[in-house]
Coordinates of C-alpha atoms in Angstrom, one line a residue:
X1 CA 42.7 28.1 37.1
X2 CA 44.1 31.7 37.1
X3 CA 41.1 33.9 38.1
X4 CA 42.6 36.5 35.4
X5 CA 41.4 34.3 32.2
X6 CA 38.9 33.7 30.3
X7 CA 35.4 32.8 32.4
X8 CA 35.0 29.6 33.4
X9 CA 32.1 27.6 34.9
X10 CA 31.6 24.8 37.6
X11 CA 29.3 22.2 36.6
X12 CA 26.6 23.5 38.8
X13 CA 26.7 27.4 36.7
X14 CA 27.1 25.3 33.6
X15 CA 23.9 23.9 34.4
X16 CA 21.9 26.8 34.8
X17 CA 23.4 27.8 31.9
X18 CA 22.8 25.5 29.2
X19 CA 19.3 24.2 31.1
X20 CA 20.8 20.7 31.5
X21 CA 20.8 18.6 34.2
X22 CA 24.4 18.2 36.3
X23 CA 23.8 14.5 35.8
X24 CA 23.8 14.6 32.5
X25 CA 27.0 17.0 31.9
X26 CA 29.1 14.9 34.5
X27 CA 28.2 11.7 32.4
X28 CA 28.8 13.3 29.2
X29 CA 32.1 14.6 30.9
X30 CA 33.0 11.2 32.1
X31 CA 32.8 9.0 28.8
X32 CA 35.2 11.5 26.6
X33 CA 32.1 13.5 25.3
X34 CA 33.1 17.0 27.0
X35 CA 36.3 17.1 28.8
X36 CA 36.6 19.8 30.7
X37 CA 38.8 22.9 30.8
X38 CA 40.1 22.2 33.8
X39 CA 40.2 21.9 37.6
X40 CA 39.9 24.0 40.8
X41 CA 42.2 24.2 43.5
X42 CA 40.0 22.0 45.0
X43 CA 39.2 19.9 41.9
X44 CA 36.2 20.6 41.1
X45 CA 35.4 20.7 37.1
X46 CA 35.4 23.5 35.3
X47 CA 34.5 24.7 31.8
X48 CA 34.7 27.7 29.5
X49 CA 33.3 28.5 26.1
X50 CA 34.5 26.2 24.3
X51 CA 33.1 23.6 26.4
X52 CA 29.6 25.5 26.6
X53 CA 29.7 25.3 22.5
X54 CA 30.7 21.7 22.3
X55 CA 28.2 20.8 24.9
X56 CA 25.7 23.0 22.5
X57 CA 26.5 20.4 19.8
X58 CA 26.1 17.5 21.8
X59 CA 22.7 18.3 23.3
X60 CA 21.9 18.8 19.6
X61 CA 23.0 15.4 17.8
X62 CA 21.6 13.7 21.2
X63 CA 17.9 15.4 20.5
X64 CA 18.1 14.3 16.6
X65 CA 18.2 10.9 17.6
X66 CA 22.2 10.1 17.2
X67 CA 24.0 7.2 19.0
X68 CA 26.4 8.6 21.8
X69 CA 29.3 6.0 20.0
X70 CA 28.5 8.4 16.4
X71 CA 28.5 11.7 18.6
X72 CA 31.9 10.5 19.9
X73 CA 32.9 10.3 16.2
X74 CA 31.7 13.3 14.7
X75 CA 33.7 15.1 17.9
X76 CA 36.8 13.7 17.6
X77 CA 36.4 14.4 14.0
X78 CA 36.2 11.3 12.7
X79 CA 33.1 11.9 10.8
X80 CA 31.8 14.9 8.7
X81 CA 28.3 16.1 10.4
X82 CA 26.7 16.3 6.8
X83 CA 27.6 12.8 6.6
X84 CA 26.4 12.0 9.6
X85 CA 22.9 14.0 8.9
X86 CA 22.5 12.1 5.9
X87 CA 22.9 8.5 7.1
X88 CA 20.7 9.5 10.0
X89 CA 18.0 10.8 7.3
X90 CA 17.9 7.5 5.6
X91 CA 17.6 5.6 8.7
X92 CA 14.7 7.8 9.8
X93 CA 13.2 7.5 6.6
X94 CA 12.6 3.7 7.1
X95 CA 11.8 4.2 10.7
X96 CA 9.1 6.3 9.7
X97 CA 8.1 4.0 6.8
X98 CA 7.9 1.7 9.2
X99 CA 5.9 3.9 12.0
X100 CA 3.1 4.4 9.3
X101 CA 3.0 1.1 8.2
X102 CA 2.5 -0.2 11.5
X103 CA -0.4 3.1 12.1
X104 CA -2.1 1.4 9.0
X105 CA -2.0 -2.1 9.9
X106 CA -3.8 -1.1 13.7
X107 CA -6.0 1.2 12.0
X108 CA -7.2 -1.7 9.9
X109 CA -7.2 -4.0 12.7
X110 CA -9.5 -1.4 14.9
X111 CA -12.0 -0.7 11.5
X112 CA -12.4 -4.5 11.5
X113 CA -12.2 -5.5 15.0
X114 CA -9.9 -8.0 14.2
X115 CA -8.4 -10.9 17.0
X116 CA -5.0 -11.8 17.2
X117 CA -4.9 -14.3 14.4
X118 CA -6.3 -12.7 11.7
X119 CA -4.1 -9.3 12.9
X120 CA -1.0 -11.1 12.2
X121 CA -2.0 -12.0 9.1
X122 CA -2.7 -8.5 8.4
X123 CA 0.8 -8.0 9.6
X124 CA 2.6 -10.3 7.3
X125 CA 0.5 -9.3 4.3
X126 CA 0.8 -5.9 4.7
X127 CA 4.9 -6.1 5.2
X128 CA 5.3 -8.3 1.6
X129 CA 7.7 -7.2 -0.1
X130 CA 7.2 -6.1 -3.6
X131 CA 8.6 -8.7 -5.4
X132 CA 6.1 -11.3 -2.8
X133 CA 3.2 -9.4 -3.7
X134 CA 3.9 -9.1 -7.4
X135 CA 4.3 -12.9 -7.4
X136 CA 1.1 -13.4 -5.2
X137 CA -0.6 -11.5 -8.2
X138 CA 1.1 -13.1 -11.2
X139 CA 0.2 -17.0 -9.5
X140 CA -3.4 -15.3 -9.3
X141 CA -3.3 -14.4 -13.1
X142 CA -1.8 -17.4 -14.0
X143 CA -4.9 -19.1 -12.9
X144 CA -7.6 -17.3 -14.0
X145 CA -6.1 -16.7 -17.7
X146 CA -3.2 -19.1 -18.2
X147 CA -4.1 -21.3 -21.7
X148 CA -6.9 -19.0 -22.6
X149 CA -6.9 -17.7 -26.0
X150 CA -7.4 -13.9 -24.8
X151 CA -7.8 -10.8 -26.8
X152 CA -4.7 -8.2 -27.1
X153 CA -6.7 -5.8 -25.3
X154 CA -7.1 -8.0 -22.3
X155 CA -3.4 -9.3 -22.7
X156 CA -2.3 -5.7 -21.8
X157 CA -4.9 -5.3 -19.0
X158 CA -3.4 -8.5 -17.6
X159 CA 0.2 -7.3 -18.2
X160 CA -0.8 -4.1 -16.4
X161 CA -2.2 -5.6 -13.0
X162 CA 0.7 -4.7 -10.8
X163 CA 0.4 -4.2 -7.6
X164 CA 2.1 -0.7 -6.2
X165 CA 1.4 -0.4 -2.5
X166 CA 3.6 3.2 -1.4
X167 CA 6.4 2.8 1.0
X168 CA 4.1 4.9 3.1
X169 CA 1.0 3.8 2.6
X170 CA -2.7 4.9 4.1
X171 CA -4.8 2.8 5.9
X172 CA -7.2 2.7 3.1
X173 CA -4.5 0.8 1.3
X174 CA -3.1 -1.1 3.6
X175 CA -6.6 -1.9 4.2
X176 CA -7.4 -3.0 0.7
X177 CA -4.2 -4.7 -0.2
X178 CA -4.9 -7.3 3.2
X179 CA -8.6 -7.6 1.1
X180 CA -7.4 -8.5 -2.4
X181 CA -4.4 -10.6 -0.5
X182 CA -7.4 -12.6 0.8
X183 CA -9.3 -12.5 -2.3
X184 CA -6.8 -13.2 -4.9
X185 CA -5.9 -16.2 -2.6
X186 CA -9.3 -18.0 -2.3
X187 CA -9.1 -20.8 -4.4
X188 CA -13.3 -20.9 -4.6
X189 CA -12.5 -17.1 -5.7
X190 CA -10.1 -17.7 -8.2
X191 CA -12.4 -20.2 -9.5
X192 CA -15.4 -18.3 -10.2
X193 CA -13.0 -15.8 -11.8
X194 CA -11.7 -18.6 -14.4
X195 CA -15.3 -19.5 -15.4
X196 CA -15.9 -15.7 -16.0
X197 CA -13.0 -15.7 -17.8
X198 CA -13.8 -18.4 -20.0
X199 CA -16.9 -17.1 -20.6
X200 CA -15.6 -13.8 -21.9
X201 CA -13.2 -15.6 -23.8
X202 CA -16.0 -17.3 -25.9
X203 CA -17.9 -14.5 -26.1
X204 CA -15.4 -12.6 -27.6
X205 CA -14.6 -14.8 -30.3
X206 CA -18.4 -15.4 -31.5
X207 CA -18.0 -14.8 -34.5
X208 CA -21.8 -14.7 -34.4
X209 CA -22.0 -11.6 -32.4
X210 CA -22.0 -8.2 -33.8
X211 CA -20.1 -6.7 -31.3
X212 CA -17.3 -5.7 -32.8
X213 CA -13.7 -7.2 -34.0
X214 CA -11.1 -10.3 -33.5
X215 CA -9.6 -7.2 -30.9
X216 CA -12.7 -6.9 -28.9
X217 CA -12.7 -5.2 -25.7
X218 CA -13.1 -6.2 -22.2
X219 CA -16.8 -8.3 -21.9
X220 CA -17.4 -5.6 -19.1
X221 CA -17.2 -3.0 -21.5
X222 CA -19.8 -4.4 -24.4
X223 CA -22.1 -4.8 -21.3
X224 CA -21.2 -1.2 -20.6
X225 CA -21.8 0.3 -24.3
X226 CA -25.0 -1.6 -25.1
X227 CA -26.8 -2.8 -21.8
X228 CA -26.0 0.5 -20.1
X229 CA -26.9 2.2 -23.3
X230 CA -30.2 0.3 -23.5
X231 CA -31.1 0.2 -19.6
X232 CA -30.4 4.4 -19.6
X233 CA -32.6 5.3 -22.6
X234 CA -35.2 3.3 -21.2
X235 CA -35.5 -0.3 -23.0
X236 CA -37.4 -2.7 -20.9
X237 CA -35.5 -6.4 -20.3
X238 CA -38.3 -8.0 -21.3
X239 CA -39.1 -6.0 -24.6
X240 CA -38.4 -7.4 -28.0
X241 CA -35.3 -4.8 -28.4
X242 CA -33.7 -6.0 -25.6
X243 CA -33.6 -9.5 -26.8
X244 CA -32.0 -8.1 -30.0
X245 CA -29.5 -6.3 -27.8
X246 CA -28.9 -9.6 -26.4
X247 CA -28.0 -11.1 -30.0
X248 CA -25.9 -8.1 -30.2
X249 CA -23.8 -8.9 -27.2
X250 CA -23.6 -12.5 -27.1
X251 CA -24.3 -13.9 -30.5
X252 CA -25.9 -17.1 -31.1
X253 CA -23.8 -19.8 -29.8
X254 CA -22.8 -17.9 -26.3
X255 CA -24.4 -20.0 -23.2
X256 CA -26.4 -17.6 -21.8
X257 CA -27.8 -19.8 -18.7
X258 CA -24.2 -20.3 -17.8
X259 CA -24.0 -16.6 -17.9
X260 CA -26.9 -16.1 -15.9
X261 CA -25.9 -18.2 -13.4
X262 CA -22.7 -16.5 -13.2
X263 CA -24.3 -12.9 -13.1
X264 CA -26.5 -14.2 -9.9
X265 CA -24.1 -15.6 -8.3
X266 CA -20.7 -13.4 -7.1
X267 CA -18.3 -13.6 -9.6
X268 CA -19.3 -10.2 -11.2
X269 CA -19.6 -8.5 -7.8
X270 CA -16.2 -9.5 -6.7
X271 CA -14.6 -9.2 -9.9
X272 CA -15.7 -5.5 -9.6
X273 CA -14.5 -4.9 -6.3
X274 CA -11.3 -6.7 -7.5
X275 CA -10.6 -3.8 -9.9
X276 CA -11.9 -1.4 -6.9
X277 CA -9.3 -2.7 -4.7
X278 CA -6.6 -2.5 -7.2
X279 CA -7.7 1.4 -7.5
X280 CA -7.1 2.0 -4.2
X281 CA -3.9 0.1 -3.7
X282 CA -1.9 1.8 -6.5
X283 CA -3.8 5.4 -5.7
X284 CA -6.0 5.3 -9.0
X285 CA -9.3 6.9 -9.8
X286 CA -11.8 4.5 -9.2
X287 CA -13.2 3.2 -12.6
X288 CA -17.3 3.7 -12.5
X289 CA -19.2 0.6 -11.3
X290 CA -21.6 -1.4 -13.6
X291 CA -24.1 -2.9 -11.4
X292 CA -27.0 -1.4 -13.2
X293 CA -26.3 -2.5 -16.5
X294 CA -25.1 -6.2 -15.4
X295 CA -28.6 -6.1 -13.4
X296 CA -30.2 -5.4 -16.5
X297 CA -28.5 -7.9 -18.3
X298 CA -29.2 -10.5 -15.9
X299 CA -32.9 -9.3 -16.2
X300 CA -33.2 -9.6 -20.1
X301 CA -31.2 -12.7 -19.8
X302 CA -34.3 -14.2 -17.4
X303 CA -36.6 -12.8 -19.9
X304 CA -35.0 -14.3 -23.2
X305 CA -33.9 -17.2 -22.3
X306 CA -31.6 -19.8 -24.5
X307 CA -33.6 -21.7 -27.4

């Protein structure tokens, strides 16, 4: 090189320059990625600005994350860098949709202590697609209120229970989604749900009760408006107005020590912390819990009983 031009560097200053190591700038310089400028006398490598720039960009697509076959391209021109950039985006978008899917599935594993069997099923549960969990939902609905003559109001509920786990979701719903997997899944579950079902179903269409229309609400709700009602201003279960709220609610023909089984058993319970778990899956509010008045149900129910 002709010691009168423009400054050149040896791979050793170009080092010290840019902070790399020469190891890395004489690979780089062997696969195409920066050529240099030229040689010494005693051929030795050498490079100017230009070479100190491109380097520049190729330390810089390297530390983003792209391929050295994609850095090739975008140097020899063959691909736009704001093409480039966007591609990469997307693929980091799923890699870190994947990262925090995988953090969520070991978080839940460490909250339960799980071992390796039930972690993989974690694992496959929690990476359902959305069209497998929809149908793992749907074959649960089925079940519980396929053939039943239900109300319009419940029809939309039951239209309504999607299930919308994020891309990126949080522990707690990765968490509750393995839960109602499980749940949704037990047939002894999805059995005590039908007989609760069925239940509501009759009690609905008394037309004995005075509870309210052919479009009656949810049987959680009439529990809500007149055994929460009753059990907040005071009634006692075993009071004479609480076995007329019970006429109220049920009507005449409704089988009230199937319904009292049901209320001591777990079908309540877990059909509450169904809904819970669908809050938390598809980022809801959580709806307020009824224990109290179904408690107070159950207790008038004891103290009034059929006949």
């Amino acid at each position: 090189m002709n010691d009168d031009g423009p400054e050149v560097f040896t791979i050793g200053q170009l080092s010290r320059r840019t902070g790399l190591s020469v190891r890395t700038i004489r690979y780089w310089s062997d696969i195409g990625a920066l050529p240099p400028a030229g040689r010494s006398t005693g051929g030795y490598r050498l490079y100017n600005a230009a070479c100190v720039a491109r380097l520049e960009l190729v330390r810089t697509l390297r530390e983003l994350g792209l391929g050295l076959a994609t850095v090739r391209r975008v140097l020899a021109g063959e691909s736009g860098i704001a093409d480039v950039a966007a591609a990469h985006v997307a693929a980091l978008d799923a890699q870190i949709r994947s990262l925090r899917l995988n953090r969520a599935v070991l978080s839940t594993v460490a909250k339960r202590a799980s071992g390796a069997e039930e972690m993989a099923l974690m694992n496959r549960l929690a990476r359902l697609s959305t069209v497998e969990r929809k149908r793992i939902i749907e074959e649960f609905t089925e079940e519980v209120f396929g053939g039943l003559d239900i109300t319009p109001g419940i029809q939309e509920q039951v239209r309504r229970t999607v299930v919308e786990l994020p891309d990126d979701p949080t522990p707690e719903q990765v968490d509750a989604w393995v839960e109602l997997a499980e749940l949704v899944q037990d047939p002894a579950f999805r059995q005590r749900m039908r007989a609760m079902a069925e239940f509501n179903t009759r009690a609905a269409q008394d037309d004995g009760g005075a509870a309210g229309t052919g479009d009656r609400q949810w049987f959680v709700e009439q529990v809500t408006r007149l055994a929460g009602d009753a059990r907040e201003s005071g009634v006692a279960p075993g009071s004479a107005e609480a076995a007329g709220i019970l006429d109220q609610l049920l009507g005449a023909t409704a089988d009230r020590d199937a319904l009292l089984q049901r209320l001591e058993g777990a079908a309540f319970a877990e059909a509450d912390r169904y809904r819970r778990l669908m809050a938390v899956i598809n980022g809801r509010e959580e709806q307020p819990r009824h224990n109290e008045d179904f408690a107070w149900l159950a207790a008038a129910l004891r103290a009034h009983p059929a006949g």
